[in-house]
Coordinates of C-alpha atoms in Angstrom, one line a residue:
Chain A
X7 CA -68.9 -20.0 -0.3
X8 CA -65.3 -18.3 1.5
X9 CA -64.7 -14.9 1.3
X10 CA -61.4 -15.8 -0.9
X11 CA -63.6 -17.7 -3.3
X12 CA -65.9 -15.0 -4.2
X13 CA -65.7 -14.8 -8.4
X14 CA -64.2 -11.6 -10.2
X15 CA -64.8 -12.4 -13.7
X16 CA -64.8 -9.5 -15.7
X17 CA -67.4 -10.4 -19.0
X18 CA -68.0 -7.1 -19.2
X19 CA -71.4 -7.4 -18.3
X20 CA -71.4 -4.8 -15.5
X21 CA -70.6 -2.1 -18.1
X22 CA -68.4 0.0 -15.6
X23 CA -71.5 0.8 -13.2
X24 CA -69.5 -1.1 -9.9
X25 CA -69.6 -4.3 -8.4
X26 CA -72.3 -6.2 -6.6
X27 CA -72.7 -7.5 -3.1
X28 CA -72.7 -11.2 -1.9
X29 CA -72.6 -13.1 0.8
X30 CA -69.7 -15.3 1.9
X31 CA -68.2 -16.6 5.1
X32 CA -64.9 -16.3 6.7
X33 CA -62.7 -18.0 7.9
X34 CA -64.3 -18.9 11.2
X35 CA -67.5 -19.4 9.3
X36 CA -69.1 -16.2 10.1
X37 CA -71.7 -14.5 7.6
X38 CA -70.3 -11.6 5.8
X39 CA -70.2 -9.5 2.7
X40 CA -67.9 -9.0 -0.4
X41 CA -67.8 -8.0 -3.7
X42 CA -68.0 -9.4 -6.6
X43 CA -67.5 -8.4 -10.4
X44 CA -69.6 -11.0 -11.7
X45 CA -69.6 -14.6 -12.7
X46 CA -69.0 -16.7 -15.6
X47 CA -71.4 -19.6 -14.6
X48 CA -74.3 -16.1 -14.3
X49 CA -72.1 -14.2 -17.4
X50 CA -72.0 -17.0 -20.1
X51 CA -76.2 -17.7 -20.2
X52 CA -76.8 -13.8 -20.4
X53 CA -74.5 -13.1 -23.3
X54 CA -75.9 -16.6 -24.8
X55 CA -79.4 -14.8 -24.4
X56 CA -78.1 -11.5 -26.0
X57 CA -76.8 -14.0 -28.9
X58 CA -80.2 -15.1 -29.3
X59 CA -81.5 -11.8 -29.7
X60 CA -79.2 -11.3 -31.8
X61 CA -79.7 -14.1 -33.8
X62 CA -83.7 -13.6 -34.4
X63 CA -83.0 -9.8 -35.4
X64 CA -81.0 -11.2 -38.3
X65 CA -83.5 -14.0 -39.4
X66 CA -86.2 -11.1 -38.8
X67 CA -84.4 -8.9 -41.2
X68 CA -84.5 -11.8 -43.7
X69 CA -87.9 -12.3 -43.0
X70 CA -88.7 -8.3 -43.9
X71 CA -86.9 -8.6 -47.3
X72 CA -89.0 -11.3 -48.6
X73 CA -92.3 -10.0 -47.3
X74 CA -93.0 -12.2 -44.8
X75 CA -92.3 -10.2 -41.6
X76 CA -93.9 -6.7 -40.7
X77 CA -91.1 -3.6 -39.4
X78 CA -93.0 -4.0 -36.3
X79 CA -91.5 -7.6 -35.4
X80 CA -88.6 -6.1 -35.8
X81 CA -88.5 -3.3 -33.6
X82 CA -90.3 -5.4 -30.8
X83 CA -87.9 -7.7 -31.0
X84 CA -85.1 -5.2 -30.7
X85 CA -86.7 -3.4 -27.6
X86 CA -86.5 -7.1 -26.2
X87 CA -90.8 -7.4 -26.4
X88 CA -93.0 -9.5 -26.8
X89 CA -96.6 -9.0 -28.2
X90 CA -98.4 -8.9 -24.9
X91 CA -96.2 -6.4 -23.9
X92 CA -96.5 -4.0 -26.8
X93 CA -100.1 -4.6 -26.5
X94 CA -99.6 -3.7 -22.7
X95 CA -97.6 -0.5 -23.6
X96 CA -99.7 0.5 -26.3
X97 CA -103.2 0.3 -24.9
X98 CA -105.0 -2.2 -27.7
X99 CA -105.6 -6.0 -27.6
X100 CA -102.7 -8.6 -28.0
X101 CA -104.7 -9.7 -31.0
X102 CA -104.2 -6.9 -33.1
X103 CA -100.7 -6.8 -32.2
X104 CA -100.2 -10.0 -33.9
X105 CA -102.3 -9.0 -36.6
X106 CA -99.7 -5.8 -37.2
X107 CA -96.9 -8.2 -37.5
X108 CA -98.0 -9.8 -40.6
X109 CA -97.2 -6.9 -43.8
X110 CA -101.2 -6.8 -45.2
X111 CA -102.3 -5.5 -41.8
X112 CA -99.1 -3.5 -41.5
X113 CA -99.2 -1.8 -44.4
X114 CA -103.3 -1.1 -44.0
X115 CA -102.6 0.4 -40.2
X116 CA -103.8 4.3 -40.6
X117 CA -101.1 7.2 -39.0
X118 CA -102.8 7.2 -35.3
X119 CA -101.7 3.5 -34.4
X120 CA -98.5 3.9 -36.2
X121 CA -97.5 7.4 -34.3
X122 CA -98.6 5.2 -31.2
X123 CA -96.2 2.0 -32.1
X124 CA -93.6 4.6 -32.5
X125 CA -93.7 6.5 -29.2
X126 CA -93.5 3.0 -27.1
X127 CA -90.9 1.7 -29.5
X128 CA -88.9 4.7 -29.2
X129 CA -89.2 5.7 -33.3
X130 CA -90.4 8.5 -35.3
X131 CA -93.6 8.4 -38.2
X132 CA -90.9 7.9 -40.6
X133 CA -88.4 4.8 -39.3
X134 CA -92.3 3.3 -38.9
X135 CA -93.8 3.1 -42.5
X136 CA -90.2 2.5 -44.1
X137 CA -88.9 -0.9 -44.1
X138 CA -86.3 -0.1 -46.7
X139 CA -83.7 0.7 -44.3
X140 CA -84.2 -2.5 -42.0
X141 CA -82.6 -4.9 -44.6
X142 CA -79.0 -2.3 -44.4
X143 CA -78.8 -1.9 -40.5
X144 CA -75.5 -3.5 -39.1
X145 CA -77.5 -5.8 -36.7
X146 CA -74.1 -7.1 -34.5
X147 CA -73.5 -3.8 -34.1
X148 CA -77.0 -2.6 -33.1
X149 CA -76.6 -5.0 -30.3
X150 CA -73.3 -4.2 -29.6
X151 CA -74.4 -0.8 -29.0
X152 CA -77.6 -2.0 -27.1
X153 CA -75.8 -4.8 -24.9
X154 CA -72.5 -3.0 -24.4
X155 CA -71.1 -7.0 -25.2
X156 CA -68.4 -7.8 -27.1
X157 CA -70.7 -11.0 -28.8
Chain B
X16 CA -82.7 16.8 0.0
X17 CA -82.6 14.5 3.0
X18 CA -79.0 14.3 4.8
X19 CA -79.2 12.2 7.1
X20 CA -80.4 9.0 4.8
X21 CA -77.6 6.7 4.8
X22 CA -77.6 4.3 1.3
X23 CA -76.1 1.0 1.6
X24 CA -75.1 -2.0 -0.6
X25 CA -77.3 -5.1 -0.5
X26 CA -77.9 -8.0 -2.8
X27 CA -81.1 -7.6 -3.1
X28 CA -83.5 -4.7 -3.6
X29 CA -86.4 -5.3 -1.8
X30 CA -84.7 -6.4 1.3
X31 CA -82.6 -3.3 0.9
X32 CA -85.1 -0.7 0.4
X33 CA -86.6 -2.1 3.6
X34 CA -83.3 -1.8 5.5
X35 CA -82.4 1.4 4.1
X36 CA -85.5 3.1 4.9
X37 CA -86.1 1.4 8.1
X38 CA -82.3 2.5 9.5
X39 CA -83.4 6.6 8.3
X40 CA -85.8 6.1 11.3
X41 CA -83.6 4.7 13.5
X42 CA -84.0 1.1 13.0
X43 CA -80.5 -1.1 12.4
X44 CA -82.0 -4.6 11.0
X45 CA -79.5 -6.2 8.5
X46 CA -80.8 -7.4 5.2
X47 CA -80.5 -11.3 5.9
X48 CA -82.7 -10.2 9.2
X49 CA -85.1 -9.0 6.9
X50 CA -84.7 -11.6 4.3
X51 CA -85.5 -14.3 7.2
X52 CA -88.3 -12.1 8.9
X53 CA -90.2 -11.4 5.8
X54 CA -89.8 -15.5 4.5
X55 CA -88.3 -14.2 1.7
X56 CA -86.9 -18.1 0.9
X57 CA -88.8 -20.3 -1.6
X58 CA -88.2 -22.4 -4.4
X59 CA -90.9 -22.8 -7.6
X60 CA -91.0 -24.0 -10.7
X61 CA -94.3 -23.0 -12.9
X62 CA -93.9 -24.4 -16.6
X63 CA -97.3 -22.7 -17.6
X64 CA -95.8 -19.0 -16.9
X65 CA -93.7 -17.9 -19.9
X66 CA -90.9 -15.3 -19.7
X67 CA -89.6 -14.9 -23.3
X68 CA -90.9 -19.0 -24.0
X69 CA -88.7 -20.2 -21.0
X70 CA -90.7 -21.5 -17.8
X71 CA -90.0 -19.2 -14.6
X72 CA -88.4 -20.6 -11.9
X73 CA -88.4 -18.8 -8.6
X74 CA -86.1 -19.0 -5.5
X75 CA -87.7 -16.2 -3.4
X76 CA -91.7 -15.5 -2.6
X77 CA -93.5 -12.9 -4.9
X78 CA -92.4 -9.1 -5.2
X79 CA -93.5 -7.6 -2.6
X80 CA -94.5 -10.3 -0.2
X81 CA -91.2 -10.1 1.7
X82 CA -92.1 -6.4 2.0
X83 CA -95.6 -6.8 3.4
X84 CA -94.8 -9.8 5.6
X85 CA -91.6 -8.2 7.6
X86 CA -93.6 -4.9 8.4
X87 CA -96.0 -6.9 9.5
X88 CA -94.5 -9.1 11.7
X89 CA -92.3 -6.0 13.0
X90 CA -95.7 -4.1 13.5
X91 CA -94.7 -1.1 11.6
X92 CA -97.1 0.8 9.2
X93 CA -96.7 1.6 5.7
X94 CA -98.4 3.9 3.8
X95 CA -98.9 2.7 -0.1
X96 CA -99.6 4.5 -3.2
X97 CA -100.6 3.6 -6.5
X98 CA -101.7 6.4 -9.3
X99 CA -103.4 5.9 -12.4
X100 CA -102.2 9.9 -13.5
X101 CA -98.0 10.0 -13.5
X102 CA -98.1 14.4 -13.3
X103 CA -99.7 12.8 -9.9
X104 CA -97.7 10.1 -9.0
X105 CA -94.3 12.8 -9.2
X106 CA -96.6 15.4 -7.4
X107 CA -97.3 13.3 -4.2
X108 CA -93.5 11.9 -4.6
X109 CA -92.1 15.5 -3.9
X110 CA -94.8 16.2 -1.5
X111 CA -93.1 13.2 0.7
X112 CA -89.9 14.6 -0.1
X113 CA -90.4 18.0 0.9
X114 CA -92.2 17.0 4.0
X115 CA -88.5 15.1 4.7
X116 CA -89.6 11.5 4.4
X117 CA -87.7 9.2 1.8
X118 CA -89.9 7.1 -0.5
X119 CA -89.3 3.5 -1.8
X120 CA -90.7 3.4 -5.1
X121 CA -91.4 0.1 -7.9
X122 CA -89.6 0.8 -11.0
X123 CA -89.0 -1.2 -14.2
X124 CA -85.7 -1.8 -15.3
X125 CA -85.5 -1.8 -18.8
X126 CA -84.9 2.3 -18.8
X127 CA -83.1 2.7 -16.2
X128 CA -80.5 4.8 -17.3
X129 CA -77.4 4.0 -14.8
X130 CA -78.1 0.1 -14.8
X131 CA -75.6 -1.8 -17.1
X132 CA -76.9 -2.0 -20.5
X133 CA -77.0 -6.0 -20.6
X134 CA -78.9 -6.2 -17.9
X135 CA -81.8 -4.1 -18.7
X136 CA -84.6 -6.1 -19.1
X137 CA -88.3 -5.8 -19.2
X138 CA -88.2 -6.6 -15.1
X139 CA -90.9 -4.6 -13.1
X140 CA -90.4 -5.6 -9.7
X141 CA -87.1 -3.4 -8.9
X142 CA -87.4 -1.4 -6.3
X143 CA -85.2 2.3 -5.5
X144 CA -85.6 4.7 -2.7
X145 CA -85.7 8.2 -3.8
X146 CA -84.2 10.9 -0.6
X147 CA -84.3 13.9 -2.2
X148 CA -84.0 16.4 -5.4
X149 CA -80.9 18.6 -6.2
X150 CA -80.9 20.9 -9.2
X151 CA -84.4 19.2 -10.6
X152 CA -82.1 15.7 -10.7
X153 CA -84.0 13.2 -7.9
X154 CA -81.5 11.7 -5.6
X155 CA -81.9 7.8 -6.3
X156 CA -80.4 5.1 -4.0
X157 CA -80.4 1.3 -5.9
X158 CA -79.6 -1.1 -3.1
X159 CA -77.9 -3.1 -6.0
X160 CA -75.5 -0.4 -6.6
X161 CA -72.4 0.4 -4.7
X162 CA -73.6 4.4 -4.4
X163 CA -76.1 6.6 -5.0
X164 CA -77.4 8.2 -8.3
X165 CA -79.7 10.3 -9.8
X166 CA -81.9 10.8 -12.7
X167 CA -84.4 13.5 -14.5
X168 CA -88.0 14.2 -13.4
X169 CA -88.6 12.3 -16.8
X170 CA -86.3 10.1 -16.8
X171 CA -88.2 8.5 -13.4
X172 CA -92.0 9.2 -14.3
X173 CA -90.3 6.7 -17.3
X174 CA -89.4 4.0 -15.1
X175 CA -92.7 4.5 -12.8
X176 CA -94.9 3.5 -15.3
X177 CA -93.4 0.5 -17.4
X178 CA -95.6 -1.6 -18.4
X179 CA -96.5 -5.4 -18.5
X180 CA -96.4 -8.1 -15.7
X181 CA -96.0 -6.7 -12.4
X182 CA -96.3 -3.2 -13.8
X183 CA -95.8 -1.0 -11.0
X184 CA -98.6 1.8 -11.6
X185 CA -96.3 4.7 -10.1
X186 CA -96.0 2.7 -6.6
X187 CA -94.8 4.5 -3.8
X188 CA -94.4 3.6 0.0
X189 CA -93.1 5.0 3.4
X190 CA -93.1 3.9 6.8
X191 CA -95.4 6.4 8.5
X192 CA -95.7 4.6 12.3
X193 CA -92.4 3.1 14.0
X194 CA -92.9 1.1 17.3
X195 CA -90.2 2.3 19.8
X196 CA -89.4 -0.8 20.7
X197 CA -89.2 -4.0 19.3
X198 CA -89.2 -7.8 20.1
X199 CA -87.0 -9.4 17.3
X200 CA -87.5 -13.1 18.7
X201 CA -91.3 -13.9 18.1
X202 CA -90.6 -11.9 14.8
X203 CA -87.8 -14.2 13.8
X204 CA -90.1 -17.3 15.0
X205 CA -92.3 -16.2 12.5
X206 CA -90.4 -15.7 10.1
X207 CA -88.6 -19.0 10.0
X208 CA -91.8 -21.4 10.7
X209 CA -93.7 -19.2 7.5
X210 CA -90.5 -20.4 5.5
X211 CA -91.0 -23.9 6.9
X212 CA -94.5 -24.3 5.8
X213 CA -93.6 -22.6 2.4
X214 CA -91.2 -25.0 1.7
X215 CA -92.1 -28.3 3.3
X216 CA -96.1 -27.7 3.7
X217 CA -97.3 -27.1 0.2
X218 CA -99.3 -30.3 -1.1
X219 CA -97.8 -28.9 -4.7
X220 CA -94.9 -30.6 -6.5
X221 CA -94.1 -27.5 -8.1
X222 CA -93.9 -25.9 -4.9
X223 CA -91.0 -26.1 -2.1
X224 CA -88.4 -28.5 -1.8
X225 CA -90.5 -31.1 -4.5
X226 CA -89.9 -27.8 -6.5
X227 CA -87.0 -29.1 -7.1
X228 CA -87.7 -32.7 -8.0
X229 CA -90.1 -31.7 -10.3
X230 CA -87.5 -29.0 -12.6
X231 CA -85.5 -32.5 -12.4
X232 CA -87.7 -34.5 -13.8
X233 CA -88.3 -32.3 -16.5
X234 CA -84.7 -31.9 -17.0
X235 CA -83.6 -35.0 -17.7
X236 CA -85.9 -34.6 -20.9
X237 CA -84.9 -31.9 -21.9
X238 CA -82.5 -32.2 -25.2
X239 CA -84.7 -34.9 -26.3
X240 CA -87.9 -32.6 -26.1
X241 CA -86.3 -29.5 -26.9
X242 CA -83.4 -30.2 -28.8
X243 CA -79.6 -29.0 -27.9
X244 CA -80.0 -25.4 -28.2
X245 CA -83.8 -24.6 -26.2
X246 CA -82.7 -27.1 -23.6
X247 CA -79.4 -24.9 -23.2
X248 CA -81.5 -22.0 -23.4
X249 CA -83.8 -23.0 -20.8
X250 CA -80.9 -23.9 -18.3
X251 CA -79.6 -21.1 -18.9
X252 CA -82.7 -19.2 -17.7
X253 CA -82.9 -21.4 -14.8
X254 CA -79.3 -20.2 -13.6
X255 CA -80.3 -16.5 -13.9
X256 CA -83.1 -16.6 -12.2
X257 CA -81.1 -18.3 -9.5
X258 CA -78.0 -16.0 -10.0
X259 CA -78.7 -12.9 -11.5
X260 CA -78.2 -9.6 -9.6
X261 CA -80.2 -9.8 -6.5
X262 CA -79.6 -13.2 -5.1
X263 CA -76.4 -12.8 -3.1
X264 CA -75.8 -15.6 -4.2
X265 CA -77.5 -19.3 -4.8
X266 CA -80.8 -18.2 -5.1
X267 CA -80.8 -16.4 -2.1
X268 CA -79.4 -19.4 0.0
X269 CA -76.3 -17.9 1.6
X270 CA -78.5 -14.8 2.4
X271 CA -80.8 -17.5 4.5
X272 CA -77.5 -18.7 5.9
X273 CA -76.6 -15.5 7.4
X274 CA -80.1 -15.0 8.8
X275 CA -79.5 -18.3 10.5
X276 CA -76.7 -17.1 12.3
X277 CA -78.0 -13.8 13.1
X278 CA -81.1 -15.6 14.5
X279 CA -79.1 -18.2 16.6
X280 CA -77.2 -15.1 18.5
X281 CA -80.6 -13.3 18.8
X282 CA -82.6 -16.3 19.9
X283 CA -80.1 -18.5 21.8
X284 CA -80.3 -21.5 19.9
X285 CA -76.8 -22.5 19.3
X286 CA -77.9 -24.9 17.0
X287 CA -79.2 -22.7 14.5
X288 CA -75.1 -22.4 13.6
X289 CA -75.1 -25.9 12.3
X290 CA -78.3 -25.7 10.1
X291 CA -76.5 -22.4 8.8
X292 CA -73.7 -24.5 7.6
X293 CA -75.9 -27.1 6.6
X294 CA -77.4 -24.6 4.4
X295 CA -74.3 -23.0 3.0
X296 CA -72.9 -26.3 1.9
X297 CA -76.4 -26.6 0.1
X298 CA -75.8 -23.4 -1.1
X299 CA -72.1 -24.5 -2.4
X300 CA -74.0 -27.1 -4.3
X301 CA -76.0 -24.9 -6.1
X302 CA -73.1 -22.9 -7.5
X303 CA -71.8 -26.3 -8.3
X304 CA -74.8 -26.5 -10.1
X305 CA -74.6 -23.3 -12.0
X306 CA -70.9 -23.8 -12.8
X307 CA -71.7 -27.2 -14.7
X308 CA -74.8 -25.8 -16.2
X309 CA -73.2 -22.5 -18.0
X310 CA -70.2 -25.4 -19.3
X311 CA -73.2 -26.8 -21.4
X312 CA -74.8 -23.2 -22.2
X313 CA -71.5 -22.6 -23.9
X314 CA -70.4 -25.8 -25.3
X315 CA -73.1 -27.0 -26.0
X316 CA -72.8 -31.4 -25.9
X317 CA -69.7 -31.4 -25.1
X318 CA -69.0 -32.2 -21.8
X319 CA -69.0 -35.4 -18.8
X320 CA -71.6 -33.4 -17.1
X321 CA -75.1 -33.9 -18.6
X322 CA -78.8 -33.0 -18.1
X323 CA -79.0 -36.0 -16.2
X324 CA -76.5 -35.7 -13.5
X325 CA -77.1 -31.7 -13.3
X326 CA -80.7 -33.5 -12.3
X327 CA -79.5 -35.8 -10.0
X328 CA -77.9 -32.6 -8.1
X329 CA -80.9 -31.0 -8.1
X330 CA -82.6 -34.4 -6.5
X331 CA -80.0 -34.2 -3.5
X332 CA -80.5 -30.7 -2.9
X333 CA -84.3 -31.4 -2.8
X334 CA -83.8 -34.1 0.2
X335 CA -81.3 -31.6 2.4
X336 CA -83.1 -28.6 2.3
X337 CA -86.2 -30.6 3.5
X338 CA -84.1 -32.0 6.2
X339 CA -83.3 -29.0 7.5
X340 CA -86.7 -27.1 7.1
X341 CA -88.2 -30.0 8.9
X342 CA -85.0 -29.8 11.6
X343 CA -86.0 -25.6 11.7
X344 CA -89.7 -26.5 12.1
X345 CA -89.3 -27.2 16.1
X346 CA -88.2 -23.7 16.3
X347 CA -92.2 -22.5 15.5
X348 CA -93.6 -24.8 18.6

């Protein structure tokens, strides 16, 4: 790659926090540095991956409504988790993680391992045990909050 | 707060820690210099290790190895730091401090408060150097970012203790023993026939340049297997992990470049220029690469450039690079 060709598409993914550095020759061939304010060839799969999330928090939210999906999937999904990782954050087997995403289990967890999903998860008591207000949330705009993307 | 610690830019973290903290005690080594020394180059492709579903592919060697293996190469000793207790993890961080040393530390990314908000994900392997505390704020300097920053006593024992793969346990490191002088050559010798055997010398096809071959195999099944929108999913993983923040560039290949040409000036090998363009252009075809692949992340099907031929670039890349490992190979004799 020349210096001259070194990308400056804005996507917005840098989020006003500066450019990055990246390596380039010039024009006698020599090695050096520029700067760059991203890609689209590196923007377009990231903001694909944020539609994605996107995309599962609203079949996730449809899930809820009926019954079928616990808050919990929810929330880990939103924090961009998986269940080895809560499991990881929380201190208890990835079994019982999956267990907690099913309502029945949900519903029977006692206040301890709730207060614990909600300090990793970033939520109080309350947001925990209520998955009335799930079904309402704006989800683009969650993510759009989240992301700072323009999905 | 220490004044005379000098942050500068790189494109990638470890290698910049390194540098940064090596030039505070008077040691000017670049970041490709590093890069090269600590065989920092690799290429991998591991379908049975997950990251959210999508198989990892790798372009560099494991966190931390580049680390370990350009100290010692460069004979310079580090003392390391885990803590199981973060109250004591920030107490022996502003015991270095105080004492006037500053401290590379492993962070996860996901709450770091100044990175851009898309790009904080559940990564464990960054790494910051910390050189100082002003008003209770610690004085952070991110290789990635363009200047310095800082963040809350809370804020940091946060980001010390993430959790998951790679989870960094409150790591913290510092040179403590500096030779005074230094023999770059053998150093770089080392470092470039340790690349060589990574890449050409591994009897694994997921491993080195087959690496290559065999995420091109795999490829070219792909939609079939996956259907339209995983496949484009898990291309599109594949270009991050070769372009995201960090890689200065085609999976670290124009950083290589550089270290070739730094290493034919400090070694006398004139020829090392050539591979270094040989590289680059290898380097050029990865963007290539990229470019095509994010064309069918966003439109998805619609396009003259398939899975197959975005395989078929993969394939060529795969013979050059093991042309010119094999060419660099003399270089170790």
């Amino acid at each position: 790659m020349e210096k001259t060709n070194i990308p400056q598409d804005d996507l917005g993914l840098n989020d006003n926090k500066g450019r990055e550095l990246c390596y380039a020759t010039d024009e006698n061939g020599d090695y050096t540095t520029g700067l760059s304010l991203g890609w689209e060839a590196k923007g377009i799969p990231l903001i694909e991956v944020w539609r994605d999330v996107r995309d599962t928090l609203i079949k996730i939210s449809k899930e809820i409504e009926v019954g079928e999906a616990s808050p919990l999937k929810f929330y880990m999904q939103y924090n961009l988790m998986d269940s080895f990782l809560v499991a990881a954050s929380v201190g208890i087997a990835t079994w019982r993680v999956k267990l907690h995403l099913m309502p029945f289990f949900y519903n029977r967890m006692n206040d301890t391992m709730t207060a614990r999903y909600a300090k990793e998860l970033g939520l109080t008591v309350d947001n925990m045990k209520n998955s009335n207000h799930i079904t309402p949330l704006n989800i683009s705009e969650l993510i759009k909050e989240k992301s700072g993307l323009e999905l | 707060m220490i004044e005379n610690f000098e942050h500068n830019q790189s494109a990638h973290c470890e290698n910049g820690v390194i540098s940064n903290l090596l030039k505070f005690h008077g040691v000017h080594l670049s970041e490709p210099m590093i890069f090269g020394i600590g065989s920092g180059l690799f290429m991998g492709f591991f379908p049975f290790l997950k990251l959210n579903g999508i198989p990892i592919a790798t372009f560099r060697t494991s966190p931390g190895m580049i680390f370990q293996r350009a100290t010692k190469q460069l004979g310079i000793k580090i003392r390391k730091a885990k803590y199981r207790n973060p109250k004591k993890a920030m107490d022996a961080l502003d015991k270095a401090i105080d004492t006037g040393i500053p401290v590379g530390l492993q962070v996860g990314v996901y709450h770091l408060t100044y990175f851009p908000r898309a790009l904080r994900f559940h990564f464990n392997a960054h790494n910051i150097v910390v050189f100082g505390k002003k008003n209770g704020m610690y004085q952070i300097s991110d290789p990635v970012l363009e200047n310095t920053t800082e963040l809350t006593y809370n804020e940091l024992a946060t980001v010390r203790y993430s959790k998951g793969p790679f989870a960094p346990n409150g790591k913290m490191y510092y040179p403590t023993d500096i030779p005074s002088e230094f023999d770059l050559a053998p150093a770089i010798r080392k470092g470039i026939s340790k690349t060589c055997r990574d890449m050409v010398d591994i009897p694994v096809r997921m491993l080195g340049t087959t690496g290559y071959k065999f995420v091109a195999k795999r490829m070219r099944t792909w939609p079939e297997k996956l259907g339209e929108k995983q496949a484009s999913m898990w291309l599109g993983q594949f270009i991050r992990m070769m372009e995201e923040i960090g890689t200065g560039g085609a999976g670290f290949r124009f950083i290589f470049s550089a270290f070739l040409q730094e290493a034919s000036k400090e070694l006398n090998e004139p020829w090392l220029m050539d591979v270094s363009a040989e590289m680059t252009e290898n380097g050029d075809r990865l963007r290539e690469f990229a470019l095509h692949s994010s064309r069918i992340c966003k439109n998805r099907a619609t396009q003259d450039v398939g899975y197959n031929e975005l395989a078929d670039i993969l394939v060529e890349v795969a013979d050059r690079e093991k042309e010119i490992f094999t060419k660099l190979k003399k270089l170790g004799k």
